[in-house]
mmCIF file of C-alpha atoms in Angstrom:
data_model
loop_
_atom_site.group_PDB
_atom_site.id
_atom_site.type_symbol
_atom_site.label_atom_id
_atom_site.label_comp_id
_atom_site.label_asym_id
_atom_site.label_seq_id
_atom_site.Cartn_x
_atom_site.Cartn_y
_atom_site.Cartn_z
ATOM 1 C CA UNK A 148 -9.013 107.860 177.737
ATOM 2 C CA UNK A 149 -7.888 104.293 179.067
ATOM 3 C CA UNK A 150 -6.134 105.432 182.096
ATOM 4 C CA UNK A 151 -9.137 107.983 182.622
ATOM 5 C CA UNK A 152 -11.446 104.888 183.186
ATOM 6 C CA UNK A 153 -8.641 102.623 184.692
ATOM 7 C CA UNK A 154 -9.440 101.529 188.134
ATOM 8 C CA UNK A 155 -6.438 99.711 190.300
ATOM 9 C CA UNK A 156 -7.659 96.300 191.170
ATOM 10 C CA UNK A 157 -6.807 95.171 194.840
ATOM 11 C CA UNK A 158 -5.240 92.003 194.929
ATOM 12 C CA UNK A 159 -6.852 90.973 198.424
ATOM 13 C CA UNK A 160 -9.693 91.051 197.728
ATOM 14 C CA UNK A 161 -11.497 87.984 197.837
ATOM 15 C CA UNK A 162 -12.285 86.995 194.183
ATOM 16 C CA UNK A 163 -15.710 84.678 194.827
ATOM 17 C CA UNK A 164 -17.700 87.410 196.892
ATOM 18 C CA UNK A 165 -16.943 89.475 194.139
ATOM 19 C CA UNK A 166 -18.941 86.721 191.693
ATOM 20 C CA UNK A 167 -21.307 88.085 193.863
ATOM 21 C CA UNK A 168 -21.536 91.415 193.920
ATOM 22 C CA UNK A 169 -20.950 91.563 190.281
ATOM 23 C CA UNK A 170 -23.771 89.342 189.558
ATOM 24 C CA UNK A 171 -26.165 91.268 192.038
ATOM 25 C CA UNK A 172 -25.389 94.533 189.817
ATOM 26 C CA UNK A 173 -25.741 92.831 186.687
ATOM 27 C CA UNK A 174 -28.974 91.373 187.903
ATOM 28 C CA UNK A 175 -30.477 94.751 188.875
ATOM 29 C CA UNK A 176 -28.942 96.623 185.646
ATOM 30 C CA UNK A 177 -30.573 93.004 183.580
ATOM 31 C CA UNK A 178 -34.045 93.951 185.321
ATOM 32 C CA UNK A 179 -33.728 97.893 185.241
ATOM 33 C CA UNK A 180 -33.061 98.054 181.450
ATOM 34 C CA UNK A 181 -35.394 95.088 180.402
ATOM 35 C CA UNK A 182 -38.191 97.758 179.336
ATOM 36 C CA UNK A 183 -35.568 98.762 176.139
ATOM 37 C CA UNK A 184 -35.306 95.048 175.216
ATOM 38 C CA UNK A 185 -37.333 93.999 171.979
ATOM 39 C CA UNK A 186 -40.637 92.411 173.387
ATOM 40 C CA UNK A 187 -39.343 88.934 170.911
ATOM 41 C CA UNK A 188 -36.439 88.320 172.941
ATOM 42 C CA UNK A 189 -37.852 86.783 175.797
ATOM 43 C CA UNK A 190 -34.925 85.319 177.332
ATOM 44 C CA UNK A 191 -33.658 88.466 178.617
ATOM 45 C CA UNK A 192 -36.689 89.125 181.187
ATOM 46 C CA UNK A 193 -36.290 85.309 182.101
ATOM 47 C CA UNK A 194 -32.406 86.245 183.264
ATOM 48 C CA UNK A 195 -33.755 88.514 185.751
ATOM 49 C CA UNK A 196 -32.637 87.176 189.832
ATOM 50 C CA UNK A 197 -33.267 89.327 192.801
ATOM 51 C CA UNK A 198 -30.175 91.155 192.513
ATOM 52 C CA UNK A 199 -31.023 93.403 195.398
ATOM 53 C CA UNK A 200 -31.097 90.003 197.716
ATOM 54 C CA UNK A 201 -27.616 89.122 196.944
ATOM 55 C CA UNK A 202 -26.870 92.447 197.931
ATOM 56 C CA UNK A 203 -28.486 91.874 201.047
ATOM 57 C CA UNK A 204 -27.039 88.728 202.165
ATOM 58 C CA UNK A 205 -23.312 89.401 201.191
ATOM 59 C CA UNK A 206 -23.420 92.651 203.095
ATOM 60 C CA UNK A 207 -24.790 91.002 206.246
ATOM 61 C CA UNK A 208 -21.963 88.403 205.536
ATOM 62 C CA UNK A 209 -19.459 91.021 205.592
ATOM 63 C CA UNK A 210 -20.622 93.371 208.101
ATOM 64 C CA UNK A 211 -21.000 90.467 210.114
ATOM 65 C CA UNK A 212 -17.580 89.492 209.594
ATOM 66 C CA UNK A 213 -16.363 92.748 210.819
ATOM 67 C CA UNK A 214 -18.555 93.478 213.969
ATOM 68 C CA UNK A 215 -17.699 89.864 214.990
ATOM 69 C CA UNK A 216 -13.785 90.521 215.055
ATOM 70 C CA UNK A 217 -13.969 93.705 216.067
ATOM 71 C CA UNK A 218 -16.536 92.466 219.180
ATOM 72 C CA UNK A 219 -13.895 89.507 220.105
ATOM 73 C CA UNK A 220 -10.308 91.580 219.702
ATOM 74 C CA UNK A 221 -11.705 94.956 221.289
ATOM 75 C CA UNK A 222 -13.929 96.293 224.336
ATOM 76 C CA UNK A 223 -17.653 96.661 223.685
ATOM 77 C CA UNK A 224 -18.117 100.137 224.451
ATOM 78 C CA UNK A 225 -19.653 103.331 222.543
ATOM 79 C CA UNK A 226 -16.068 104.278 221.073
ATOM 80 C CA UNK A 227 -15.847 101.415 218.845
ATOM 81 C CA UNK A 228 -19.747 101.686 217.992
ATOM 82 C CA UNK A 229 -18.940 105.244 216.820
ATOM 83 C CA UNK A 230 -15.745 104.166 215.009
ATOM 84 C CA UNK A 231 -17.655 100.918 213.494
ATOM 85 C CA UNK A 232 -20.799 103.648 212.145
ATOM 86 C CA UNK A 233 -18.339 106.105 210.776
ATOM 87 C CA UNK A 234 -15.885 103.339 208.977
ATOM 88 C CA UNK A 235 -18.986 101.794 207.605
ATOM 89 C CA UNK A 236 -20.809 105.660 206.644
ATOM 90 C CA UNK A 237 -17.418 106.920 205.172
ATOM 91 C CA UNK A 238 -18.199 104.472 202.213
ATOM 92 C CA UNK A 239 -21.813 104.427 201.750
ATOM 93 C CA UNK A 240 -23.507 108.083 202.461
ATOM 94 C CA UNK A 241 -21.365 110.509 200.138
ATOM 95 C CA UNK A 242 -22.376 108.695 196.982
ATOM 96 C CA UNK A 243 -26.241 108.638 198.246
ATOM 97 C CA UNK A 244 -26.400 112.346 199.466
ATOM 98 C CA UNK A 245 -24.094 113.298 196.707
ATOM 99 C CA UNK A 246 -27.571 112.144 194.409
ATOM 100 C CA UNK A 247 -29.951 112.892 196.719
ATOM 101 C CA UNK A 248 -28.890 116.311 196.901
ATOM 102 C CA UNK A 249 -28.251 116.414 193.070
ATOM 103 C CA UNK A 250 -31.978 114.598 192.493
ATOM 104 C CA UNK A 251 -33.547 117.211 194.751
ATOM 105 C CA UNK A 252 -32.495 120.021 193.160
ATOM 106 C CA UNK A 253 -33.295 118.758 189.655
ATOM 107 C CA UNK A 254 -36.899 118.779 191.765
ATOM 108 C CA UNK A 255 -36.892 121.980 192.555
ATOM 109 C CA UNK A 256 -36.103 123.584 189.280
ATOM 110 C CA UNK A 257 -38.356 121.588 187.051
ATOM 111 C CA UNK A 258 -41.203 120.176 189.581
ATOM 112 C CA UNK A 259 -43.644 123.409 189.889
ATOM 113 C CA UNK A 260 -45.370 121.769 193.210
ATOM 114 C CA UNK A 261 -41.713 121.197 194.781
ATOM 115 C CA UNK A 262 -41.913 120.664 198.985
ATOM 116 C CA UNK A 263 -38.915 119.955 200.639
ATOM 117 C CA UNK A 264 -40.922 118.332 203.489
ATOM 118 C CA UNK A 265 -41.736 115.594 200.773
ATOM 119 C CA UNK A 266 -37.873 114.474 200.556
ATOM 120 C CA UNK A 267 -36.837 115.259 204.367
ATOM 121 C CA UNK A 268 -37.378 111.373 204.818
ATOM 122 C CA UNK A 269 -34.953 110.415 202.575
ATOM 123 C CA UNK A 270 -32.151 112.832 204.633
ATOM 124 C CA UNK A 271 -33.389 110.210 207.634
ATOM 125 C CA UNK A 272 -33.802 106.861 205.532
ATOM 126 C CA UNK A 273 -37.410 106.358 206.530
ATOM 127 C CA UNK A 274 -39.036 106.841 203.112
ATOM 128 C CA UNK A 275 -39.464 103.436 203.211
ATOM 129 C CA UNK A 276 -40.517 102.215 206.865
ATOM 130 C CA UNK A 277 -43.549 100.096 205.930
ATOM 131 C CA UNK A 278 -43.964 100.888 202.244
ATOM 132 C CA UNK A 279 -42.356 101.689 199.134
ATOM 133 C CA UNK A 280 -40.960 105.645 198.929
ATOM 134 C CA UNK A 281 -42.714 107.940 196.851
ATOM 135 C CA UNK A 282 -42.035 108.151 193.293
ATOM 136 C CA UNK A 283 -38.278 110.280 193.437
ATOM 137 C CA UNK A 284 -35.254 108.339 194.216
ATOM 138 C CA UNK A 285 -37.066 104.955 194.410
ATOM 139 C CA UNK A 286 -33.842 102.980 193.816
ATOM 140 C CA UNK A 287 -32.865 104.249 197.723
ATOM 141 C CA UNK A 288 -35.194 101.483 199.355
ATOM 142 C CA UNK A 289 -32.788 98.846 199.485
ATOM 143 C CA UNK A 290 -29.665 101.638 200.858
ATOM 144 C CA UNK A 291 -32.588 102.500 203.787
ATOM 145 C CA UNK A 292 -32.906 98.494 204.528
ATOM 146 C CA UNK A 293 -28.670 98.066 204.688
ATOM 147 C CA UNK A 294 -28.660 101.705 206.863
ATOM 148 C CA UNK A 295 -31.009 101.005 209.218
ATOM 149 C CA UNK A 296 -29.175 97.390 209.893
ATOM 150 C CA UNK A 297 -25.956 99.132 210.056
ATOM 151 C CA UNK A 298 -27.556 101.263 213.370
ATOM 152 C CA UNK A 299 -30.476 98.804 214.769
ATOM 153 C CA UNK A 300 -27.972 95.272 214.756
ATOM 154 C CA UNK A 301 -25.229 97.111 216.350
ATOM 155 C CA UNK A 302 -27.232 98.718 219.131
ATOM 156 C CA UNK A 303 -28.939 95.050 219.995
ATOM 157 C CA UNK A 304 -25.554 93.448 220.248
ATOM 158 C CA UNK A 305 -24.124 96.647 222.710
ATOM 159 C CA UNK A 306 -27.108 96.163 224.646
ATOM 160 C CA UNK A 307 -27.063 92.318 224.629
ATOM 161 C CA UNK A 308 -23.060 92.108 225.387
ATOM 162 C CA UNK A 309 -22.790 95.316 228.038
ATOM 163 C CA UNK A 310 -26.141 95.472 229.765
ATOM 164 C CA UNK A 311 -27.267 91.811 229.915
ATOM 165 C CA UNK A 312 -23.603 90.556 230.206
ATOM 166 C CA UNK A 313 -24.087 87.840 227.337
ATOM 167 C CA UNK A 314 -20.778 86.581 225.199
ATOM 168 C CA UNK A 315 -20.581 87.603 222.059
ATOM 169 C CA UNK A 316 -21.592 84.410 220.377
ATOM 170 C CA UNK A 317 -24.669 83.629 221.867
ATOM 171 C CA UNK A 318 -25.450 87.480 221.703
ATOM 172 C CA UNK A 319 -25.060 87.100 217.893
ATOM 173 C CA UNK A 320 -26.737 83.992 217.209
ATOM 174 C CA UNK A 321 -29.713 85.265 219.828
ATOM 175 C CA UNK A 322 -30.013 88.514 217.580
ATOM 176 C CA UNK A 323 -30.067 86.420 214.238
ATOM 177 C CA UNK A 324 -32.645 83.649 215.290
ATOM 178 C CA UNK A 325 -35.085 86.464 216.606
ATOM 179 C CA UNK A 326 -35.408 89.307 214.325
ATOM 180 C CA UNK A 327 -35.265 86.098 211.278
ATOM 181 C CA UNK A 328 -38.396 84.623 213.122
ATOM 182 C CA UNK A 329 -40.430 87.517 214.351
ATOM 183 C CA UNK A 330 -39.997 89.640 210.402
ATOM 184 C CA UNK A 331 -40.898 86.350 208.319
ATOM 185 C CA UNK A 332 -43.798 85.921 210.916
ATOM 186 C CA UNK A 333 -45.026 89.718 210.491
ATOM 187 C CA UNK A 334 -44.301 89.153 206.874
ATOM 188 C CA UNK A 335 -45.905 86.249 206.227
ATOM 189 C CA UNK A 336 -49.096 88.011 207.970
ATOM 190 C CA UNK A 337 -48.979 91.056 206.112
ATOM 191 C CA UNK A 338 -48.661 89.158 202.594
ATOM 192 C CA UNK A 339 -52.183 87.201 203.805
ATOM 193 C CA UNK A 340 -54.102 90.235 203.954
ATOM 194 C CA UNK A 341 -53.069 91.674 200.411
ATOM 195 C CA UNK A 342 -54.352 91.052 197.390
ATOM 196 C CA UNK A 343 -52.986 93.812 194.367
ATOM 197 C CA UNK A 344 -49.516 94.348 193.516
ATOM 198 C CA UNK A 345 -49.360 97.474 194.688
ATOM 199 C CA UNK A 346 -49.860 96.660 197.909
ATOM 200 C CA UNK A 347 -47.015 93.820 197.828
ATOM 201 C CA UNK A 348 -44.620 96.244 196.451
ATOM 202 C CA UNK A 349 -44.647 98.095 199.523
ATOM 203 C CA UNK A 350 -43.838 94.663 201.347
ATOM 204 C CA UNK A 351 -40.658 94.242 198.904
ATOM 205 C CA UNK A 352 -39.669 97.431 199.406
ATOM 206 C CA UNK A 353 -39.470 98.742 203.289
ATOM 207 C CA UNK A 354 -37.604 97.780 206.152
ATOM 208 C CA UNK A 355 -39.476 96.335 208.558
ATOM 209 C CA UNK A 356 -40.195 93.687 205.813
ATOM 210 C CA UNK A 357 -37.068 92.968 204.328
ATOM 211 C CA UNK A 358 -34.845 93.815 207.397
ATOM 212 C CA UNK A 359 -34.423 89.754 207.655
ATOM 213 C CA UNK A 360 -32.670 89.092 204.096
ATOM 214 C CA UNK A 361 -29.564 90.491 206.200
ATOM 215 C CA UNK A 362 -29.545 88.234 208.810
ATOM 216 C CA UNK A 363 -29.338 85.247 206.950
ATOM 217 C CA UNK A 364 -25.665 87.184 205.693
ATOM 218 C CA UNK A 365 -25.018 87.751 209.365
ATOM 219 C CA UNK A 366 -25.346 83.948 209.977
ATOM 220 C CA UNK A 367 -22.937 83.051 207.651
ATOM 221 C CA UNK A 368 -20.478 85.270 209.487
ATOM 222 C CA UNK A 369 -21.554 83.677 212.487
ATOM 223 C CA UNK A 370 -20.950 80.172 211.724
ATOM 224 C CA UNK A 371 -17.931 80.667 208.962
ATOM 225 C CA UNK A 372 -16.586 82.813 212.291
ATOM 226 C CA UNK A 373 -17.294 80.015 215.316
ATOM 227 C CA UNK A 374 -17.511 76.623 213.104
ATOM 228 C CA UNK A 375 -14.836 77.701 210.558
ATOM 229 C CA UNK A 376 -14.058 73.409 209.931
ATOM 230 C CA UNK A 377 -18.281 72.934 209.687
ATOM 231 C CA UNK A 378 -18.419 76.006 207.096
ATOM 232 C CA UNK A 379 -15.303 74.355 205.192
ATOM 233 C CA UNK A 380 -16.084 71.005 205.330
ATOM 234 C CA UNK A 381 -19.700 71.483 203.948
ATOM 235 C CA UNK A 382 -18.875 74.315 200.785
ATOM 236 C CA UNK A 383 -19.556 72.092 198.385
ATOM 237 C CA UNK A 384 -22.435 70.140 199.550
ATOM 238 C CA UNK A 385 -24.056 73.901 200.143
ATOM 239 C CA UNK A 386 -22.709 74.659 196.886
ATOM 240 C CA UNK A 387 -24.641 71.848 195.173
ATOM 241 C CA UNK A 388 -28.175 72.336 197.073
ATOM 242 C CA UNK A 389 -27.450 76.291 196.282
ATOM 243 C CA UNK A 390 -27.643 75.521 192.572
ATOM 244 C CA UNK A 391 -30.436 73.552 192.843
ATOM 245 C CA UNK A 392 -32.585 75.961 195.028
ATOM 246 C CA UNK A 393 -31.092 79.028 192.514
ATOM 247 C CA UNK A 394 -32.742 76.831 189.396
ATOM 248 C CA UNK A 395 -35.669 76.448 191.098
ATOM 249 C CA UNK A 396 -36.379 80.181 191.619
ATOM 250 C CA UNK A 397 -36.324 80.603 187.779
ATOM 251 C CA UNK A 398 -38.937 77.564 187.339
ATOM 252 C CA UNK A 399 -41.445 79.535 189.941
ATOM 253 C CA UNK A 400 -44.486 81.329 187.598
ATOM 254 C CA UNK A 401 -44.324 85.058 188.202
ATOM 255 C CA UNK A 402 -47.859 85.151 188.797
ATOM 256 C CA UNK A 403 -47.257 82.687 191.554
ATOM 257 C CA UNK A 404 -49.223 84.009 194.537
ATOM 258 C CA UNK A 405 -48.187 86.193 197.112
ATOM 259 C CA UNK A 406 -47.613 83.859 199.102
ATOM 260 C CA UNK A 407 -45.332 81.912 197.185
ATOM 261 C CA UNK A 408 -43.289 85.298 196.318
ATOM 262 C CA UNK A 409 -42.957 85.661 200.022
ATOM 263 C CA UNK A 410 -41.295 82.390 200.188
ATOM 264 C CA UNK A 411 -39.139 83.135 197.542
ATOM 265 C CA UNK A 412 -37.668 86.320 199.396
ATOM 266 C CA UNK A 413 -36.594 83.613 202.189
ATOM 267 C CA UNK A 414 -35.536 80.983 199.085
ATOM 268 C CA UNK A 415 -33.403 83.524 197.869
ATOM 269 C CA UNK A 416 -31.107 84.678 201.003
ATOM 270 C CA UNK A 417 -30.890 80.907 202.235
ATOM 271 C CA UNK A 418 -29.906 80.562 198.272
ATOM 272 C CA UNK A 419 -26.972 83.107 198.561
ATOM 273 C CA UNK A 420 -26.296 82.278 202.390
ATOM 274 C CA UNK A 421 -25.415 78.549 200.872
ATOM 275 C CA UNK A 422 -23.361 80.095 198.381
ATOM 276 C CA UNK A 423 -20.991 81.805 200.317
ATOM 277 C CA UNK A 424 -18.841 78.553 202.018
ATOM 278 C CA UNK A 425 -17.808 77.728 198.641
ATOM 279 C CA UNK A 426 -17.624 81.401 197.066
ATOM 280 C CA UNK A 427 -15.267 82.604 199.509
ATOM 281 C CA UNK A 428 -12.748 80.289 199.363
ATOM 282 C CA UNK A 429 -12.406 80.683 195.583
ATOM 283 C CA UNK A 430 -8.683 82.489 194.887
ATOM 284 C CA UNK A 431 -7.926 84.880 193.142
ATOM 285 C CA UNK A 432 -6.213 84.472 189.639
ATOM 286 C CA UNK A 433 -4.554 87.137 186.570
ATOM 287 C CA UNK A 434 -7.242 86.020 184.004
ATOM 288 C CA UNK A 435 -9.267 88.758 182.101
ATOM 289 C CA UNK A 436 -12.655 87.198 183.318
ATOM 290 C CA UNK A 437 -11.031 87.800 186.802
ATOM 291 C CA UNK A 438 -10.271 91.517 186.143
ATOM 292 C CA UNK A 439 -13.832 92.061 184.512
ATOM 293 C CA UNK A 440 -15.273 90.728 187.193
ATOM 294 C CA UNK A 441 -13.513 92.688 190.184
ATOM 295 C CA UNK A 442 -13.566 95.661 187.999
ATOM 296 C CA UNK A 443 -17.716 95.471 188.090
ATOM 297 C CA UNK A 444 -18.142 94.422 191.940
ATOM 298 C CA UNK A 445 -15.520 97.291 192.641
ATOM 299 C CA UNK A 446 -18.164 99.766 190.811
ATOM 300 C CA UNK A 447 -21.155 98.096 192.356
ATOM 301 C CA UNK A 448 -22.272 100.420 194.613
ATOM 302 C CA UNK A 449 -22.129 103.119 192.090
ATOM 303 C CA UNK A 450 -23.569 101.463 189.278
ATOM 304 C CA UNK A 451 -26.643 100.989 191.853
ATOM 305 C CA UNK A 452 -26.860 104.389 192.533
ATOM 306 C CA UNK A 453 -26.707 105.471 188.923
ATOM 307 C CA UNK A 454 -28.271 103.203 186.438
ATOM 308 C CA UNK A 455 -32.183 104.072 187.364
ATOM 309 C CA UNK A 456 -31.426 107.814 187.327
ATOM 310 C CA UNK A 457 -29.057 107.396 183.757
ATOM 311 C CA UNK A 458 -32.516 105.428 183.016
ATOM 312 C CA UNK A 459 -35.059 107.466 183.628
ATOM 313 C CA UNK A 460 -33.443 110.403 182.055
ATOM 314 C CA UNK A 461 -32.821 108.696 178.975
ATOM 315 C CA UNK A 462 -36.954 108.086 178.684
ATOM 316 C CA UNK A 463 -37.519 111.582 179.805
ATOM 317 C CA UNK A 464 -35.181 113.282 177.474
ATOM 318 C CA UNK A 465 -35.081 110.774 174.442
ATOM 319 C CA UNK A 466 -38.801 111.904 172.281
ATOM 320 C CA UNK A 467 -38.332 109.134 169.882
ATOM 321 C CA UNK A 468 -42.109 109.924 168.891
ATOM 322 C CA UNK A 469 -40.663 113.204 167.830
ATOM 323 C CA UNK A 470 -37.270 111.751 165.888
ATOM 324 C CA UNK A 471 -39.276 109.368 164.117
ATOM 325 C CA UNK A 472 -41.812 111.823 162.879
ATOM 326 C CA UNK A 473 -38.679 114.805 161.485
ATOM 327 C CA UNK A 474 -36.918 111.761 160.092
ATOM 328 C CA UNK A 475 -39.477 110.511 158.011
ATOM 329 C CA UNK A 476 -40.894 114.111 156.808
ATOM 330 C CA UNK A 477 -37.834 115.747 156.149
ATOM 331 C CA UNK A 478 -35.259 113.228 155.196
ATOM 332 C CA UNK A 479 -37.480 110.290 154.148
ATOM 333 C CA UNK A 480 -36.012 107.777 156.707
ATOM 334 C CA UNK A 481 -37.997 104.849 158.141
ATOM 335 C CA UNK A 482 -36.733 104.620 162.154
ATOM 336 C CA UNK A 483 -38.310 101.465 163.047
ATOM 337 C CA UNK A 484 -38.797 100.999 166.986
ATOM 338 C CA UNK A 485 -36.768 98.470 167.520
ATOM 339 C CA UNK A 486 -33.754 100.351 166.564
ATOM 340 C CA UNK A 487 -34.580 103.071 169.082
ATOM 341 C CA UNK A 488 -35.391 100.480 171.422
ATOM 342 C CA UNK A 489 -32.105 99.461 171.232
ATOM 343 C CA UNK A 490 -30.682 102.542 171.036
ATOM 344 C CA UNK A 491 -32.115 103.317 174.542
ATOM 345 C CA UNK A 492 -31.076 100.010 175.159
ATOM 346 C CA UNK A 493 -27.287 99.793 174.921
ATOM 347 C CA UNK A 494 -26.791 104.032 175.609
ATOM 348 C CA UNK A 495 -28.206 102.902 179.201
ATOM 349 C CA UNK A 496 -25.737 100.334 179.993
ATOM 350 C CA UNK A 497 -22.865 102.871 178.001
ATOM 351 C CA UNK A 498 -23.577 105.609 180.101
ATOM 352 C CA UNK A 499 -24.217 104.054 183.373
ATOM 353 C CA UNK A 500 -20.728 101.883 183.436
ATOM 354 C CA UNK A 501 -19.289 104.939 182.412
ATOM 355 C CA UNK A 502 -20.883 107.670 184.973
ATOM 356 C CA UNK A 503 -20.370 104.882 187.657
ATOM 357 C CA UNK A 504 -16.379 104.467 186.747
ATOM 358 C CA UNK A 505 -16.105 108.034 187.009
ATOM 359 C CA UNK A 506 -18.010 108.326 190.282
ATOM 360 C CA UNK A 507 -16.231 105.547 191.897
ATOM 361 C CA UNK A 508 -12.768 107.324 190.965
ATOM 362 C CA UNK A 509 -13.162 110.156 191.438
ATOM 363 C CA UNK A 510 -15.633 110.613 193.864
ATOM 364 C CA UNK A 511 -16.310 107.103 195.912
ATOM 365 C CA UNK A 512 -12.893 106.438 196.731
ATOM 366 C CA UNK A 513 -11.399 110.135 197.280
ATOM 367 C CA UNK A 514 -13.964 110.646 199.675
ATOM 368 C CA UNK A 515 -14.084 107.716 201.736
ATOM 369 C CA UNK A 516 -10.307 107.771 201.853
ATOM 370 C CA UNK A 517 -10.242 111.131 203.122
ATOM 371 C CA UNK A 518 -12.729 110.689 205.768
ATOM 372 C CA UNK A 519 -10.907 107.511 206.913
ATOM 373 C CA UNK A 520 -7.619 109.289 206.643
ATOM 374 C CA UNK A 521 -9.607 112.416 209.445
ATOM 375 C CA UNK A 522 -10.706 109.409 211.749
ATOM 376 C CA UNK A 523 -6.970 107.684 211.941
ATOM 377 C CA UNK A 524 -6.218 109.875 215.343
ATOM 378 C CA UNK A 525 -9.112 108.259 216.945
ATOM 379 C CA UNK A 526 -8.982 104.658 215.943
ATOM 380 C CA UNK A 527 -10.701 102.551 218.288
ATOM 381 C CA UNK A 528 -8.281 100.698 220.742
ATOM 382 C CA UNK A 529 -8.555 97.520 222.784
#
């Protein structure tokens, strides 16, 4: 059973951007399953970060990272677009049409009013454009916000670098200063005319509104990239202010307005952004804490994709109205709510490491490896 669940842990891999990512999950998982917590311990809610905005940030950092090397050691041309889209797709669309695909056909055999038209955004990652996606698959907002800056970012620097003849550096940091500046402006002027939650939910959750949170990632590739002795000579001064900023976020009220939550969806990405100097330079070590904490970042991406789904069926399939009534009629047992609170509790966070192990196994890597292994012929070349 061990070596069924064993993952091989990469020792490259750079140990304090997996802090990251492992936190981000846990975060997300923390704020996913906080509905099976007992209502008396409070503290659990109050853990909850924006997990998703980690996310965010590091994957601009490291995208960033990569179309900045590949942009200075190669030609600009379509070739190495195509090869950048299908490296970066090889990794990230199996596991979300693998569920999508899976989700929609769960649809169609218990949802009497199934249309296919309903989920055909969702085969195009626009289910979330300028609002939240309808209620199937909701967890796919944030994958539709990374896609869409995996194409759009991409396509501005080829068009900056080939067509306007600008260097890659001031193509870059042109690109970062200008969508930062013109989203938080149409943010900031969408969040003024709102006044229900519902309404800021849909700001949260689409792309043109959150499409910024991966810039600030991108320019901390740009300046660890170009001012590699500024980025290294600062860490821990960025370190210290990125404490201080990540404390504050957990002494803002909740019911702050929305205007002060849309400042803390820029708080948060400068928070992570500062973060990173000191983060990735951290090395790598044998420890068990070390281990744990690769193993989780390694499953990340599958964890995402399967905790809210492992969730939802749990509530769906779990009558604990129904359990408590049998128990106490025919075998005289008191099930108090709590227990099957935590029942649901601790058999989400079972089943979801789990499901995600497996998936990332057997599924994740074999797949991604493959498809890599089909595009080797045609790797781009300078």
């Amino acid at each position: 059973m061990t070596n069924f669940l064993k993952i091989v842990l990469n020792q490259n891999r750079i140990f304090g951007l997996d802090i990251l990512r492992a936190a981000a999950i846990l975060f997300v998982m923390i704020n996913h399953t906080n509905n099976f917590m007992l209502r008396n311990i409070d503290f659990y809610a109050k853990m909850v970060y924006d997990g998703v905005g980690i996310f965010f940030v590091l994957s601009g950092f490291l995208i960033g990272r990569i179309l900045i090397m590949q942009l200075e050691t190669y030609k600009c041309n379509m070739k190495n677009l195509l090869h950048f889209w299908m490296k970066r797709w090889s990794r990230t669309l199996p596991n979300y049409f693998l569920f999508l695909f899976l989700l929609i056909i769960i649809e169609y055999i218990t949802n009497q009013n199934f249309n296919l038209k309903s989920y055909l955004p969702y085969f195009f990652f626009s289910q979330n454009l300028t609002q939240k996606p309808i209620d199937f698959y909701t967890h796919s907002w944030s994958l539709s916000i990374e896609e869409w800056f995996y194409i759009i970012v991409p396509i501005l620097l080829f068009f900056a670098i080939r067509v306007l003849s600008i260097r890659v550096k001031y193509a870059f940091i042109s690109i970062i200063i200008l969508i930062i500046i013109s989203v938080s402006f149409l943010r900031l002027q969408k969040v003024q005319t709102i006044n229900d939650y519902e309404s800021f939910q849909n700001v949260l959750s689409s792309v043109l509104y959150r499409f910024d949170s991966l810039m600030y990632g991108l320019l901390g590739a740009y300046i660890s990239y170009y001012h590699p002795k500024f980025w290294s000579k600062n860490k821990k001064i960025a370190l210290i202010i990125a404490l201080f900023l990540f404390v504050l976020y957990y002494l803002i009220d909740n019911k702050a307005s929305f205007l002060v939550r849309n400042f803390v969806f820029t708080m948060t990405s400068v928070t992570v952004l500062l973060f990173l100097p000191y983060l990735g330079a951290l090395k790598k070590n044998n420890s068990v804490l070390f281990k744990a904490i690769t193993y989780i970042s390694l499953i990340s991406y599958s964890l995402y994709l399967v905790n809210s789904i492992v969730i939802h069926y749990i509530e769906e399939c779990i009558n604990w109205d129904k359990i408590i009534e049998i128990a106490k009629i025919n075998y005289s047992l008191n099930i108090k709510w709590s227990f099957a609170l935590l029942f649901n509790f601790f058999l989400s966070w079972l089943l979801s490491l789990v499901i995600s192990i497996l998936l990332y196994k057997y599924f994740e890597i074999p797949t991604t490896n493959y498809i890599r292994k089909k595009m080797a012929n045609n790797k781009a070349v300078s």
